[in-house]
Coordinates of C-alpha atoms in Angstrom, one line a residue:
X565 CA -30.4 -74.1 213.5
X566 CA -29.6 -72.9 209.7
X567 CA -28.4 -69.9 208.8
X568 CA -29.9 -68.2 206.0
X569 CA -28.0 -66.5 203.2
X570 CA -29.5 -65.0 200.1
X571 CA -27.8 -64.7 196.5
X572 CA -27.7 -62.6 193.8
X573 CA -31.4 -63.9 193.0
X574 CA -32.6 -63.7 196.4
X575 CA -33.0 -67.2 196.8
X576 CA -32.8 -68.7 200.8
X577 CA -30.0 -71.8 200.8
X578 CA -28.1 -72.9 203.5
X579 CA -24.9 -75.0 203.8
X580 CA -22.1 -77.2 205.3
X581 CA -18.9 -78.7 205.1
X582 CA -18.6 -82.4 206.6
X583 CA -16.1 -84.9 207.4
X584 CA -15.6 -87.0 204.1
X585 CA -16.4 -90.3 205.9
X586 CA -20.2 -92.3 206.2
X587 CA -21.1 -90.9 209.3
X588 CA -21.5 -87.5 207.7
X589 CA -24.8 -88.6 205.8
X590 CA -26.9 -88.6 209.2
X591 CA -26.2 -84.7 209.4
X592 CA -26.5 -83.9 205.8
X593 CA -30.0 -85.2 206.6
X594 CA -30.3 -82.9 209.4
X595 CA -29.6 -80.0 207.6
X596 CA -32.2 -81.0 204.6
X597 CA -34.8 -81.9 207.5
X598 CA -34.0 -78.5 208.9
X599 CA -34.3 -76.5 205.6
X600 CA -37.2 -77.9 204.2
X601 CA -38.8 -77.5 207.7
X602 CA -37.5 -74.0 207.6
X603 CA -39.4 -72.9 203.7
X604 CA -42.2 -75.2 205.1
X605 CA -41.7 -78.2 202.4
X606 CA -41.5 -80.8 204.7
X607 CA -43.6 -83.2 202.0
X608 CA -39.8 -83.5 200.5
X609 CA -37.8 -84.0 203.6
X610 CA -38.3 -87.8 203.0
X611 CA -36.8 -87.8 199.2
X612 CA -34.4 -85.0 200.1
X613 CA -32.9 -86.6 203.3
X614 CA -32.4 -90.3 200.9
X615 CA -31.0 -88.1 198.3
X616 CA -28.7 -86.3 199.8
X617 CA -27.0 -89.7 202.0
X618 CA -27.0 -91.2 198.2
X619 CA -25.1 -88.2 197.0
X620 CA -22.7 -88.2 200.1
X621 CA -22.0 -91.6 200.5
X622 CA -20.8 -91.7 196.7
X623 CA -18.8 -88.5 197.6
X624 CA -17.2 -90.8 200.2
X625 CA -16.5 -93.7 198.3
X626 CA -15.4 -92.1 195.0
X627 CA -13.6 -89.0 195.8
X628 CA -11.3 -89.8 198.3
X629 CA -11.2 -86.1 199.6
X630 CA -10.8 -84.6 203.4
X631 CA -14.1 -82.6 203.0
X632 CA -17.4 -82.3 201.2
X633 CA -19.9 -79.5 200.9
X634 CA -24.0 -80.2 201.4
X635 CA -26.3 -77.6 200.3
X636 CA -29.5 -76.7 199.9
X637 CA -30.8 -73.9 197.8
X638 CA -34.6 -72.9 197.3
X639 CA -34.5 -71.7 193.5
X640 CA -36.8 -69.8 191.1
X641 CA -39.8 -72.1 189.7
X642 CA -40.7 -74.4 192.5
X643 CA -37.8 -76.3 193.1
X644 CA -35.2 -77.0 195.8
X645 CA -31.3 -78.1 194.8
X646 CA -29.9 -80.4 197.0
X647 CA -25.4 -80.8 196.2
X648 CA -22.5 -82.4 197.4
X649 CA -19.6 -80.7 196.5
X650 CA -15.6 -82.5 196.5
X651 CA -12.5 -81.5 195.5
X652 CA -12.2 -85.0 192.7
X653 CA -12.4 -84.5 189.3
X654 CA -13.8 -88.0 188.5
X655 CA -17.0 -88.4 186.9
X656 CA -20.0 -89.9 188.3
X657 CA -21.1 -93.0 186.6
X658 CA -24.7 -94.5 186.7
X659 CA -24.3 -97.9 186.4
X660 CA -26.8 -101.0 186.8
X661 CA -25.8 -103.7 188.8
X662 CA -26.7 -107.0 188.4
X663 CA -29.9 -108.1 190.3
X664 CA -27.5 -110.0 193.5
X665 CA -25.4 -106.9 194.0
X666 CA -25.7 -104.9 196.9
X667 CA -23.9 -101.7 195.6
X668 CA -24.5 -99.2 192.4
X669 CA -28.1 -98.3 192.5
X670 CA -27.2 -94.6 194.1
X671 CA -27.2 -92.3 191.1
X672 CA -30.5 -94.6 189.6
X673 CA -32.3 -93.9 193.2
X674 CA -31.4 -90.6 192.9
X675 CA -32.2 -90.0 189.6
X676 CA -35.6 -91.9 189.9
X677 CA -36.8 -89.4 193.0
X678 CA -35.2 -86.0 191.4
X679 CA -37.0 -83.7 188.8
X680 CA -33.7 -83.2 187.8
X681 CA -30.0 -83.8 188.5
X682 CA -26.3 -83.5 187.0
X683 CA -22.8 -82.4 187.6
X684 CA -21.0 -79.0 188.0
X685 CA -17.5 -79.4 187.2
X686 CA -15.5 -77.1 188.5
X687 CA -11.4 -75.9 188.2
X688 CA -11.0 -77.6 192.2
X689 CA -14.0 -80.6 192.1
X690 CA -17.3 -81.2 190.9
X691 CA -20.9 -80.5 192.5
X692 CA -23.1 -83.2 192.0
X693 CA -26.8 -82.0 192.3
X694 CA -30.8 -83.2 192.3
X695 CA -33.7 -81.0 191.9
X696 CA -36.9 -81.5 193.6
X697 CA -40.3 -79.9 192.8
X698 CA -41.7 -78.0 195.7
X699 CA -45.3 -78.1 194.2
X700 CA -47.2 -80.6 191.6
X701 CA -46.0 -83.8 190.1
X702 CA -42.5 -84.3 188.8

């Protein structure tokens, strides 16, 4: 079950902090199956739930933190953040691998199913993000 909290625009979200290791990305799913169930946008749980294991398992590989942070927010205009926060400064880097490499296509997956996505840096970490459209085409 989520918990919902609202913020200063009234917007639902929900979040949690996981384990920085692999096995966290089956319940970062979880929680995105359970929020988009929740605001009835279960057409994105499918793009959310691959998003969000992209977003963790680089969090896991790259930051080399104790902790990270999945969350979900429903925002203004039709669209639904999905963000994995850590405590490393490093930047993200989309990269593309060569054709026989089995690693590096994260950030272009991710990129190719969100409206939108970036990087909040922040004095402690970074939040890495991805926007999808609740309604219409992206």
């Amino acid at each position: 079950m989520i918990a919902k909290r609202h913020d200063a625009i009234g917007s639902p979200g929900c979040s949690e902090t996981l384990p920085c290791e692999a096995e966290s990305a089956s319940q970062a799913r979880l929680l995105v199956s359970a929020a988009l169930n929740t605001w009835q946008l279960s057409h994105l749980i499918d793009d959310g739930q691959l998003i969000v294991s992209e977003l963790v398992a680089n969090a896991v590989q790259h930051s080399r933190c104790h902790r990270v942070r999945v969350s979900l927010e429903r925002l203004t205009g039709g669209r639904v953040r999905v963000a994995v926060s850590d405590k490393s400064p490093s930047r993200p880097a989309v990269v593309t691998p060569s054709v026989d490499e089995e690693a590096g296509r994260g950030l272009l997956l991710v990129g190719s199913l969100a409206d939108d996505w970036g990087v909040d840096y922040r004095g402690w970490g970074k939040v890495v993000w991805a926007e999808l459209r609740t309604e219409g085409s992206a």
